[in-house]
C-alpha cells in the first residue's frame, strides 16, 4: 500500500470536510458535556446595560480579520469586470431573498424560537468560506464569489437591522431590535476587523507573504473559530435543547432545505434565463446569492438578546441551515462542474477556430495583396528576362568565338590529309556555323 499517497488523500479529505467535522464535534461536546462551554460563555462584559460574551466576540472578529487578510485587491478588480454578476448578487442577497422571511415567520414551530431563528436567517448576508469553496469546486469564478461574500457582509451591516425590524414587527417573538445598537455592534465586530485585515495585507509585505504561504491554515483556523462559536452557543442552551421534541429539529432541517432550494431555483432562473450570464459567472452568482451565513446569524442573535438559553434555541436553525447548505451544495457541485467544463471547452474550441480562420484570412489577404501589387509588373518583367537572355551581347560573342576556334582546329587537322576539307569536317563546320548563325540571328 502506498502510505504517503493514502496520507495525502486523507489529509485532503480532512481539509475539505473540516467544517462538517468541526461543527459535528462542537455540537457533540456541547450537548454531552456543556460545562466548559458555559464557563467560556460566562466570560462577559457590559456596555450600556447589555452583556457581551468576550470569547465569542473575539471569535467573530478573528473570522472577519482573516477574511480581510485573504482579500486580494486584484480579485476585487477582476470581479468588478463582471458588473452584472456583482449587481444581481448584491441585490438578491440583500433585497430579494430576505422577503422569504415574511412567509417563514408565519410557520408555527415548537418552540417558537425555531420560527424566529429561521426568519432571522433570511436577513443575513452570504457565508464566509463555504460558498467560495463550493464555487471553486464547481469551476465558477472564484474572484466574483469572494467579492460577493465580502461586499454583502459589509453592506449587510447596514441592511440587517432594517430587515430584522421589518420582519419581526407585529410578531409575538420576544425580541427587541435596537437598530442603532445592532449597527454599532456589527460595525465593531465585522467591518473594523475586515478593514484592519485588508490594510495589513496591503501595507505590510511580511503579513502578505505569511498569508500567501499559510492560506490553507488560515482558512482552517477561521472555520475553527466558527465551530467555537457554535460550541459556546449550544452549550449555553443545552438544558433546553435536550428537552425539545426531535420532530421539531426535523422540521427545522426540512424548512432550511426548502429555503435554500427556493433560493437556488430563483437565482439560477434569473442568472441563466434572464441575464444569460457566462457559465463561470453564472455558477458563482447563483451559488453565492443562495447562501446565508450561519455564523453571522449567531453573532446577530447575541446582539439582540442576552438570554443564553434563547440564544441557543434561535441558533439551531442557523447552525442546521449552514450544514444543510453544505450538503445541498456538495450534491450540486458535480453538475455545475460539468456545466462550466462544457462551456470552457466550447469557448476554447471557438477560440481555436477563430484563430485558424484569422490566420487563413491573413494568408489569403497577403497573397491577394502581393498579386495585386506585382500584377502590372509580372508580364513586362518576364518579357524583359526573355529579351535579356536572347540579346545579351556577351552570349552571342562567346558563342561565335567558340565556333570560330572549333572551326579553325578542325581545318588545321584536315590540312595534312588533304587540301579540301572532308565531308565530315564540312558537316561539323556547317553544323557549328548554323548554330552560331542561329544564335546571331536575333541580333541581326
GROMACS .gro file of C-alpha atoms in nm:
model
  444
    1UNK     CA    1   0.000   0.000   0.000
    2UNK     CA    2   0.122   0.348  -0.091
    3UNK     CA    3   0.110   0.509   0.256
    4UNK     CA    4   0.227   0.858   0.152
    5UNK     CA    5  -0.044   0.872  -0.116
    6UNK     CA    6  -0.308   0.747   0.128
    7UNK     CA    7  -0.198   1.001   0.388
    8UNK     CA    8  -0.220   1.281   0.130
    9UNK     CA    9  -0.574   1.174   0.034
   10UNK     CA   10  -0.686   1.158   0.396
   11UNK     CA   11  -0.537   1.500   0.464
   12UNK     CA   12  -0.719   1.648   0.164
   13UNK     CA   13  -1.045   1.487   0.276
   14UNK     CA   14  -0.998   1.627   0.626
   15UNK     CA   15  -0.935   1.978   0.492
   16UNK     CA   16  -1.230   1.964   0.252
   17UNK     CA   17  -1.470   1.839   0.519
   18UNK     CA   18  -1.326   2.034   0.812
   19UNK     CA   19  -1.639   2.247   0.851
   20UNK     CA   20  -1.867   1.945   0.887
   21UNK     CA   21  -1.622   1.770   1.117
   22UNK     CA   22  -1.570   2.073   1.340
   23UNK     CA   23  -1.942   2.153   1.362
   24UNK     CA   24  -2.027   1.792   1.449
   25UNK     CA   25  -1.759   1.776   1.719
   26UNK     CA   26  -1.869   2.113   1.861
   27UNK     CA   27  -2.235   2.006   1.877
   28UNK     CA   28  -2.148   1.667   2.025
   29UNK     CA   29  -1.934   1.815   2.304
   30UNK     CA   30  -2.185   2.094   2.374
   31UNK     CA   31  -2.479   1.856   2.413
   32UNK     CA   32  -2.297   1.585   2.609
   33UNK     CA   33  -2.064   1.797   2.825
   34UNK     CA   34  -2.184   2.159   2.831
   35UNK     CA   35  -1.994   2.273   3.141
   36UNK     CA   36  -1.678   2.400   2.965
   37UNK     CA   37  -1.882   2.585   2.705
   38UNK     CA   38  -2.096   2.752   2.970
   39UNK     CA   39  -1.782   2.856   3.158
   40UNK     CA   40  -1.636   3.019   2.847
   41UNK     CA   41  -1.969   3.182   2.768
   42UNK     CA   42  -1.987   3.331   3.118
   43UNK     CA   43  -1.681   3.548   3.049
   44UNK     CA   44  -1.856   3.869   2.954
   45UNK     CA   45  -1.859   4.245   2.991
   46UNK     CA   46  -2.138   4.500   2.990
   47UNK     CA   47  -2.183   4.815   2.784
   48UNK     CA   48  -2.488   5.035   2.843
   49UNK     CA   49  -2.658   4.759   3.033
   50UNK     CA   50  -2.608   4.497   2.756
   51UNK     CA   51  -2.390   4.193   2.814
   52UNK     CA   52  -2.136   4.073   2.556
   53UNK     CA   53  -1.951   3.740   2.565
   54UNK     CA   54  -1.578   3.813   2.537
   55UNK     CA   55  -1.460   3.491   2.371
   56UNK     CA   56  -1.748   3.473   2.125
   57UNK     CA   57  -1.696   3.834   2.024
   58UNK     CA   58  -1.325   3.769   1.972
   59UNK     CA   59  -1.409   3.463   1.761
   60UNK     CA   60  -1.631   3.671   1.535
   61UNK     CA   61  -1.366   3.941   1.499
   62UNK     CA   62  -1.097   3.682   1.416
   63UNK     CA   63  -1.315   3.535   1.140
   64UNK     CA   64  -1.357   3.873   0.971
   65UNK     CA   65  -0.994   3.969   1.032
   66UNK     CA   66  -0.889   3.658   0.837
   67UNK     CA   67  -1.143   3.742   0.570
   68UNK     CA   68  -0.979   4.083   0.525
   69UNK     CA   69  -0.630   3.933   0.525
   70UNK     CA   70  -0.719   3.693   0.245
   71UNK     CA   71  -0.888   3.955   0.026
   72UNK     CA   72  -0.673   4.045  -0.276
   73UNK     CA   73  -0.709   4.378  -0.449
   74UNK     CA   74  -0.656   4.206  -0.784
   75UNK     CA   75  -0.952   3.978  -0.708
   76UNK     CA   76  -1.169   4.281  -0.640
   77UNK     CA   77  -1.064   4.445  -0.969
   78UNK     CA   78  -1.122   4.123  -1.161
   79UNK     CA   79  -1.464   4.075  -1.002
   80UNK     CA   80  -1.571   4.430  -1.086
   81UNK     CA   81  -1.537   4.342  -1.454
   82UNK     CA   82  -1.844   4.123  -1.410
   83UNK     CA   83  -2.076   4.407  -1.314
   84UNK     CA   84  -2.393   4.211  -1.389
   85UNK     CA   85  -2.299   3.929  -1.153
   86UNK     CA   86  -2.193   4.167  -0.876
   87UNK     CA   87  -2.508   4.377  -0.908
   88UNK     CA   88  -2.751   4.086  -0.910
   89UNK     CA   89  -2.562   3.903  -0.634
   90UNK     CA   90  -2.585   4.205  -0.408
   91UNK     CA   91  -2.948   4.273  -0.498
   92UNK     CA   92  -3.058   3.913  -0.445
   93UNK     CA   93  -2.877   3.865  -0.113
   94UNK     CA   94  -2.961   4.197   0.046
   95UNK     CA   95  -3.302   4.286  -0.102
   96UNK     CA   96  -3.479   3.985  -0.258
   97UNK     CA   97  -3.406   3.672  -0.052
   98UNK     CA   98  -3.495   3.839   0.283
   99UNK     CA   99  -3.855   3.866   0.159
  100UNK     CA  100  -3.897   3.492   0.220
  101UNK     CA  101  -3.881   3.574   0.591
  102UNK     CA  102  -4.234   3.715   0.576
  103UNK     CA  103  -4.359   3.366   0.482
  104UNK     CA  104  -4.135   3.174   0.723
  105UNK     CA  105  -4.241   3.380   1.022
  106UNK     CA  106  -4.598   3.251   0.981
  107UNK     CA  107  -4.498   2.884   1.025
  108UNK     CA  108  -4.594   2.766   1.376
  109UNK     CA  109  -4.299   2.565   1.507
  110UNK     CA  110  -4.243   2.445   1.863
  111UNK     CA  111  -4.067   2.616   2.026
  112UNK     CA  112  -4.147   2.948   1.858
  113UNK     CA  113  -3.777   3.040   1.874
  114UNK     CA  114  -3.720   2.797   1.584
  115UNK     CA  115  -3.953   3.005   1.369
  116UNK     CA  116  -3.779   3.325   1.479
  117UNK     CA  117  -3.439   3.173   1.405
  118UNK     CA  118  -3.547   3.068   1.054
  119UNK     CA  119  -3.688   3.413   0.988
  120UNK     CA  120  -3.369   3.577   1.107
  121UNK     CA  121  -3.150   3.372   0.870
  122UNK     CA  122  -3.321   3.525   0.566
  123UNK     CA  123  -3.187   3.872   0.653
  124UNK     CA  124  -2.817   3.786   0.688
  125UNK     CA  125  -2.553   3.807   0.411
  126UNK     CA  126  -2.360   3.526   0.241
  127UNK     CA  127  -2.139   3.263   0.400
  128UNK     CA  128  -1.774   3.349   0.457
  129UNK     CA  129  -1.590   3.041   0.331
  130UNK     CA  130  -1.833   2.767   0.239
  131UNK     CA  131  -1.976   2.936  -0.068
  132UNK     CA  132  -1.633   3.023  -0.208
  133UNK     CA  133  -1.521   2.662  -0.162
  134UNK     CA  134  -1.829   2.535  -0.346
  135UNK     CA  135  -1.778   2.782  -0.631
  136UNK     CA  136  -1.414   2.676  -0.663
  137UNK     CA  137  -1.509   2.308  -0.677
  138UNK     CA  138  -1.780   2.379  -0.935
  139UNK     CA  139  -1.542   2.565  -1.168
  140UNK     CA  140  -1.706   2.902  -1.109
  141UNK     CA  141  -1.549   3.246  -1.093
  142UNK     CA  142  -1.381   3.242  -0.751
  143UNK     CA  143  -1.288   3.611  -0.760
  144UNK     CA  144  -1.651   3.705  -0.816
  145UNK     CA  145  -1.757   3.476  -0.530
  146UNK     CA  146  -1.508   3.641  -0.297
  147UNK     CA  147  -1.624   3.986  -0.399
  148UNK     CA  148  -1.987   3.893  -0.331
  149UNK     CA  149  -1.903   3.744   0.009
  150UNK     CA  150  -1.703   4.040   0.135
  151UNK     CA  151  -1.932   4.300  -0.020
  152UNK     CA  152  -2.258   4.157   0.111
  153UNK     CA  153  -2.115   4.111   0.460
  154UNK     CA  154  -2.004   4.474   0.471
  155UNK     CA  155  -2.319   4.623   0.320
  156UNK     CA  156  -2.526   4.378   0.524
  157UNK     CA  157  -2.414   4.563   0.836
  158UNK     CA  158  -2.648   4.842   0.730
  159UNK     CA  159  -2.931   4.634   0.580
  160UNK     CA  160  -2.970   4.368   0.852
  161UNK     CA  161  -3.106   4.600   1.122
  162UNK     CA  162  -3.368   4.733   0.879
  163UNK     CA  163  -3.478   4.388   0.766
  164UNK     CA  164  -3.491   4.244   1.117
  165UNK     CA  165  -3.700   4.537   1.234
  166UNK     CA  166  -3.943   4.481   0.945
  167UNK     CA  167  -3.954   4.100   0.976
  168UNK     CA  168  -4.022   4.092   1.350
  169UNK     CA  169  -4.263   4.386   1.354
  170UNK     CA  170  -4.610   4.276   1.467
  171UNK     CA  171  -4.498   3.927   1.574
  172UNK     CA  172  -4.514   3.758   1.912
  173UNK     CA  173  -4.140   3.692   1.924
  174UNK     CA  174  -3.981   3.828   2.240
  175UNK     CA  175  -3.706   4.014   2.057
  176UNK     CA  176  -3.622   4.380   2.081
  177UNK     CA  177  -3.440   4.505   1.774
  178UNK     CA  178  -3.241   4.815   1.861
  179UNK     CA  179  -3.124   4.913   1.515
  180UNK     CA  180  -2.863   5.164   1.631
  181UNK     CA  181  -2.707   4.928   1.885
  182UNK     CA  182  -2.711   4.640   1.635
  183UNK     CA  183  -2.549   4.859   1.370
  184UNK     CA  184  -2.273   4.970   1.608
  185UNK     CA  185  -2.205   4.611   1.718
  186UNK     CA  186  -2.182   4.489   1.359
  187UNK     CA  187  -1.953   4.776   1.264
  188UNK     CA  188  -1.718   4.690   1.550
  189UNK     CA  189  -1.719   4.312   1.509
  190UNK     CA  190  -1.745   4.284   1.128
  191UNK     CA  191  -1.634   4.597   0.945
  192UNK     CA  192  -1.343   4.706   1.166
  193UNK     CA  193  -1.163   4.365   1.163
  194UNK     CA  194  -1.217   4.332   0.787
  195UNK     CA  195  -1.065   4.675   0.721
  196UNK     CA  196  -0.772   4.604   0.956
  197UNK     CA  197  -0.704   4.274   0.785
  198UNK     CA  198  -0.715   4.427   0.437
  199UNK     CA  199  -0.491   4.715   0.548
  200UNK     CA  200  -0.233   4.480   0.697
  201UNK     CA  201  -0.225   4.278   0.377
  202UNK     CA  202  -0.174   4.580   0.153
  203UNK     CA  203   0.061   4.782   0.372
  204UNK     CA  204   0.276   4.514   0.533
  205UNK     CA  205   0.463   4.283   0.289
  206UNK     CA  206   0.566   4.032   0.560
  207UNK     CA  207   0.198   3.987   0.653
  208UNK     CA  208   0.107   3.942   0.287
  209UNK     CA  209   0.377   3.677   0.242
  210UNK     CA  210   0.264   3.499   0.559
  211UNK     CA  211  -0.098   3.493   0.440
  212UNK     CA  212   0.004   3.364   0.098
  213UNK     CA  213   0.223   3.092   0.250
  214UNK     CA  214  -0.032   2.980   0.511
  215UNK     CA  215  -0.359   3.035   0.327
  216UNK     CA  216  -0.493   2.685   0.398
  217UNK     CA  217  -0.408   2.707   0.768
  218UNK     CA  218  -0.579   3.045   0.799
  219UNK     CA  219  -0.891   2.906   0.634
  220UNK     CA  220  -0.899   2.615   0.878
  221UNK     CA  221  -0.840   2.849   1.172
  222UNK     CA  222  -1.131   3.067   1.059
  223UNK     CA  223  -1.356   2.760   1.045
  224UNK     CA  224  -1.233   2.656   1.390
  225UNK     CA  225  -1.345   2.992   1.530
  226UNK     CA  226  -1.687   2.942   1.372
  227UNK     CA  227  -1.715   2.599   1.534
  228UNK     CA  228  -1.601   2.750   1.864
  229UNK     CA  229  -1.891   2.995   1.845
  230UNK     CA  230  -2.134   2.708   1.780
  231UNK     CA  231  -1.990   2.515   2.076
  232UNK     CA  232  -2.043   2.808   2.314
  233UNK     CA  233  -2.397   2.887   2.197
  234UNK     CA  234  -2.518   2.525   2.208
  235UNK     CA  235  -2.352   2.468   2.545
  236UNK     CA  236  -2.538   2.764   2.690
  237UNK     CA  237  -2.874   2.622   2.579
  238UNK     CA  238  -2.803   2.251   2.635
  239UNK     CA  239  -3.050   2.208   2.921
  240UNK     CA  240  -3.332   2.336   2.699
  241UNK     CA  241  -3.224   2.174   2.371
  242UNK     CA  242  -3.220   1.820   2.512
  243UNK     CA  243  -3.582   1.862   2.626
  244UNK     CA  244  -3.712   1.967   2.284
  245UNK     CA  245  -3.900   1.708   2.074
  246UNK     CA  246  -3.688   1.563   1.797
  247UNK     CA  247  -3.960   1.626   1.540
  248UNK     CA  248  -3.901   1.998   1.583
  249UNK     CA  249  -3.539   1.953   1.471
  250UNK     CA  250  -3.660   1.755   1.169
  251UNK     CA  251  -3.897   2.036   1.072
  252UNK     CA  252  -3.614   2.288   1.101
  253UNK     CA  253  -3.392   2.078   0.875
  254UNK     CA  254  -3.665   2.035   0.614
  255UNK     CA  255  -3.756   2.404   0.617
  256UNK     CA  256  -3.389   2.504   0.594
  257UNK     CA  257  -3.351   2.276   0.293
  258UNK     CA  258  -3.664   2.418   0.132
  259UNK     CA  259  -3.541   2.772   0.194
  260UNK     CA  260  -3.205   2.702   0.028
  261UNK     CA  261  -3.361   2.518  -0.268
  262UNK     CA  262  -3.605   2.806  -0.329
  263UNK     CA  263  -3.310   3.046  -0.332
  264UNK     CA  264  -3.113   2.827  -0.572
  265UNK     CA  265  -3.400   2.784  -0.817
  266UNK     CA  266  -3.491   3.152  -0.815
  267UNK     CA  267  -3.135   3.279  -0.852
  268UNK     CA  268  -3.034   3.034  -1.125
  269UNK     CA  269  -3.351   3.105  -1.323
  270UNK     CA  270  -3.261   3.473  -1.328
  271UNK     CA  271  -2.888   3.431  -1.400
  272UNK     CA  272  -2.944   3.164  -1.666
  273UNK     CA  273  -3.261   3.266  -1.849
  274UNK     CA  274  -3.293   3.639  -1.785
  275UNK     CA  275  -2.933   3.760  -1.756
  276UNK     CA  276  -2.776   3.481  -1.970
  277UNK     CA  277  -2.451   3.503  -1.782
  278UNK     CA  278  -2.143   3.301  -1.889
  279UNK     CA  279  -2.116   2.968  -1.706
  280UNK     CA  280  -1.837   3.055  -1.456
  281UNK     CA  281  -2.007   3.379  -1.352
  282UNK     CA  282  -2.349   3.211  -1.359
  283UNK     CA  283  -2.235   2.941  -1.117
  284UNK     CA  284  -2.061   3.188  -0.886
  285UNK     CA  285  -2.356   3.426  -0.869
  286UNK     CA  286  -2.621   3.153  -0.839
  287UNK     CA  287  -2.445   2.968  -0.558
  288UNK     CA  288  -2.334   3.271  -0.360
  289UNK     CA  289  -2.666   3.458  -0.381
  290UNK     CA  290  -2.837   3.147  -0.235
  291UNK     CA  291  -2.610   3.126   0.071
  292UNK     CA  292  -2.697   3.256   0.417
  293UNK     CA  293  -2.431   3.288   0.685
  294UNK     CA  294  -2.490   3.084   0.999
  295UNK     CA  295  -2.204   3.249   1.196
  296UNK     CA  296  -2.336   3.598   1.119
  297UNK     CA  297  -2.681   3.483   1.230
  298UNK     CA  298  -2.534   3.358   1.557
  299UNK     CA  299  -2.350   3.688   1.603
  300UNK     CA  300  -2.667   3.887   1.545
  301UNK     CA  301  -2.857   3.665   1.789
  302UNK     CA  302  -2.602   3.752   2.056
  303UNK     CA  303  -2.662   4.122   1.990
  304UNK     CA  304  -3.042   4.112   2.008
  305UNK     CA  305  -3.079   3.906   2.328
  306UNK     CA  306  -2.862   3.839   2.633
  307UNK     CA  307  -3.057   3.526   2.735
  308UNK     CA  308  -2.816   3.238   2.669
  309UNK     CA  309  -3.098   2.980   2.659
  310UNK     CA  310  -3.288   3.183   2.397
  311UNK     CA  311  -2.966   3.236   2.205
  312UNK     CA  312  -2.922   2.858   2.180
  313UNK     CA  313  -3.276   2.798   2.053
  314UNK     CA  314  -3.251   3.079   1.800
  315UNK     CA  315  -2.915   2.947   1.682
  316UNK     CA  316  -3.045   2.597   1.599
  317UNK     CA  317  -3.190   2.699   1.258
  318UNK     CA  318  -2.874   2.895   1.179
  319UNK     CA  319  -2.639   2.604   1.258
  320UNK     CA  320  -2.853   2.337   1.093
  321UNK     CA  321  -2.918   2.563   0.795
  322UNK     CA  322  -2.545   2.606   0.746
  323UNK     CA  323  -2.495   2.228   0.739
  324UNK     CA  324  -2.789   2.182   0.502
  325UNK     CA  325  -2.633   2.433   0.261
  326UNK     CA  326  -2.309   2.236   0.266
  327UNK     CA  327  -2.483   1.906   0.185
  328UNK     CA  328  -2.701   2.050  -0.091
  329UNK     CA  329  -2.410   2.246  -0.235
  330UNK     CA  330  -2.187   1.938  -0.236
  331UNK     CA  331  -2.455   1.747  -0.429
  332UNK     CA  332  -2.488   2.034  -0.676
  333UNK     CA  333  -2.115   2.076  -0.741
  334UNK     CA  334  -2.069   1.785  -0.990
  335UNK     CA  335  -2.349   1.915  -1.216
  336UNK     CA  336  -2.216   2.269  -1.205
  337UNK     CA  337  -1.862   2.144  -1.271
  338UNK     CA  338  -1.975   1.961  -1.587
  339UNK     CA  339  -2.170   2.269  -1.696
  340UNK     CA  340  -1.871   2.500  -1.660
  341UNK     CA  341  -1.636   2.242  -1.816
  342UNK     CA  342  -1.856   2.217  -2.127
  343UNK     CA  343  -1.871   2.594  -2.151
  344UNK     CA  344  -1.494   2.634  -2.117
  345UNK     CA  345  -1.433   2.359  -2.373
  346UNK     CA  346  -1.672   2.522  -2.620
  347UNK     CA  347  -1.503   2.858  -2.564
  348UNK     CA  348  -1.163   2.702  -2.624
  349UNK     CA  349  -1.276   2.532  -2.947
  350UNK     CA  350  -1.438   2.853  -3.066
  351UNK     CA  351  -1.121   3.049  -2.991
  352UNK     CA  352  -0.906   2.796  -3.179
  353UNK     CA  353  -1.140   2.803  -3.480
  354UNK     CA  354  -1.142   3.181  -3.477
  355UNK     CA  355  -0.761   3.186  -3.463
  356UNK     CA  356  -0.736   2.943  -3.755
  357UNK     CA  357  -0.988   3.142  -3.958
  358UNK     CA  358  -0.799   3.463  -3.884
  359UNK     CA  359  -0.469   3.304  -3.987
  360UNK     CA  360  -0.620   3.171  -4.312
  361UNK     CA  361  -0.774   3.509  -4.389
  362UNK     CA  362  -0.442   3.678  -4.322
  363UNK     CA  363  -0.262   3.442  -4.563
  364UNK     CA  364  -0.524   3.491  -4.834
  365UNK     CA  365  -0.518   3.864  -4.783
  366UNK     CA  366  -0.138   3.870  -4.804
  367UNK     CA  367  -0.136   3.664  -5.124
  368UNK     CA  368  -0.401   3.884  -5.283
  369UNK     CA  369  -0.209   4.195  -5.184
  370UNK     CA  370   0.113   4.058  -5.333
  371UNK     CA  371  -0.067   3.961  -5.653
  372UNK     CA  372  -0.228   4.300  -5.696
  373UNK     CA  373   0.100   4.471  -5.615
  374UNK     CA  374   0.302   4.272  -5.872
  375UNK     CA  375   0.023   4.219  -6.128
  376UNK     CA  376   0.125   4.507  -6.354
  377UNK     CA  377   0.494   4.414  -6.344
  378UNK     CA  378   0.496   4.037  -6.396
  379UNK     CA  379   0.448   4.019  -6.776
  380UNK     CA  380   0.689   4.301  -6.873
  381UNK     CA  381   0.938   4.152  -6.634
  382UNK     CA  382   0.911   3.814  -6.799
  383UNK     CA  383   0.946   3.969  -7.149
  384UNK     CA  384   1.246   4.164  -7.035
  385UNK     CA  385   1.402   3.848  -6.896
  386UNK     CA  386   1.349   3.667  -7.225
  387UNK     CA  387   1.487   3.965  -7.418
  388UNK     CA  388   1.793   3.978  -7.194
  389UNK     CA  389   1.851   3.609  -7.250
  390UNK     CA  390   1.813   3.646  -7.630
  391UNK     CA  391   2.005   3.964  -7.698
  392UNK     CA  392   2.266   3.960  -7.426
  393UNK     CA  393   2.573   4.072  -7.627
  394UNK     CA  394   2.806   3.864  -7.416
  395UNK     CA  395   2.641   3.533  -7.504
  396UNK     CA  396   2.648   3.567  -7.893
  397UNK     CA  397   3.009   3.685  -7.886
  398UNK     CA  398   3.113   3.393  -7.675
  399UNK     CA  399   2.917   3.155  -7.897
  400UNK     CA  400   3.071   3.297  -8.216
  401UNK     CA  401   3.420   3.285  -8.067
  402UNK     CA  402   3.375   2.924  -7.967
  403UNK     CA  403   3.252   2.830  -8.313
  404UNK     CA  404   3.544   3.005  -8.485
  405UNK     CA  405   3.801   2.838  -8.263
  406UNK     CA  406   3.642   2.497  -8.320
  407UNK     CA  407   3.633   2.552  -8.699
  408UNK     CA  408   3.997   2.659  -8.701
  409UNK     CA  409   4.106   2.347  -8.515
  410UNK     CA  410   3.912   2.122  -8.746
  411UNK     CA  411   4.066   2.288  -9.055
  412UNK     CA  412   4.412   2.252  -8.907
  413UNK     CA  413   4.352   1.880  -8.853
  414UNK     CA  414   4.218   1.844  -9.207
  415UNK     CA  415   4.515   2.007  -9.385
  416UNK     CA  416   4.768   1.724  -9.352
  417UNK     CA  417   4.540   1.473  -9.525
  418UNK     CA  418   4.403   1.691  -9.797
  419UNK     CA  419   4.372   2.048  -9.917
  420UNK     CA  420   3.994   2.015  -9.918
  421UNK     CA  421   3.806   1.961  -9.601
  422UNK     CA  422   3.644   1.624  -9.558
  423UNK     CA  423   3.273   1.587  -9.573
  424UNK     CA  424   3.260   1.516  -9.201
  425UNK     CA  425   3.457   1.827  -9.122
  426UNK     CA  426   3.244   2.027  -9.352
  427UNK     CA  427   2.927   1.898  -9.188
  428UNK     CA  428   3.066   1.973  -8.847
  429UNK     CA  429   3.164   2.318  -8.951
  430UNK     CA  430   2.827   2.373  -9.113
  431UNK     CA  431   2.656   2.248  -8.801
  432UNK     CA  432   2.859   2.476  -8.573
  433UNK     CA  433   2.823   2.767  -8.812
  434UNK     CA  434   2.449   2.709  -8.828
  435UNK     CA  435   2.425   2.707  -8.456
  436UNK     CA  436   2.627   3.024  -8.448
  437UNK     CA  437   2.409   3.178  -8.709
  438UNK     CA  438   2.100   3.086  -8.512
  439UNK     CA  439   2.243   3.249  -8.202
  440UNK     CA  440   2.337   3.561  -8.402
  441UNK     CA  441   2.012   3.586  -8.583
  442UNK     CA  442   1.823   3.775  -8.312
  443UNK     CA  443   2.092   4.039  -8.310
  444UNK     CA  444   2.059   4.074  -8.686
   0.00000   0.00000   0.00000
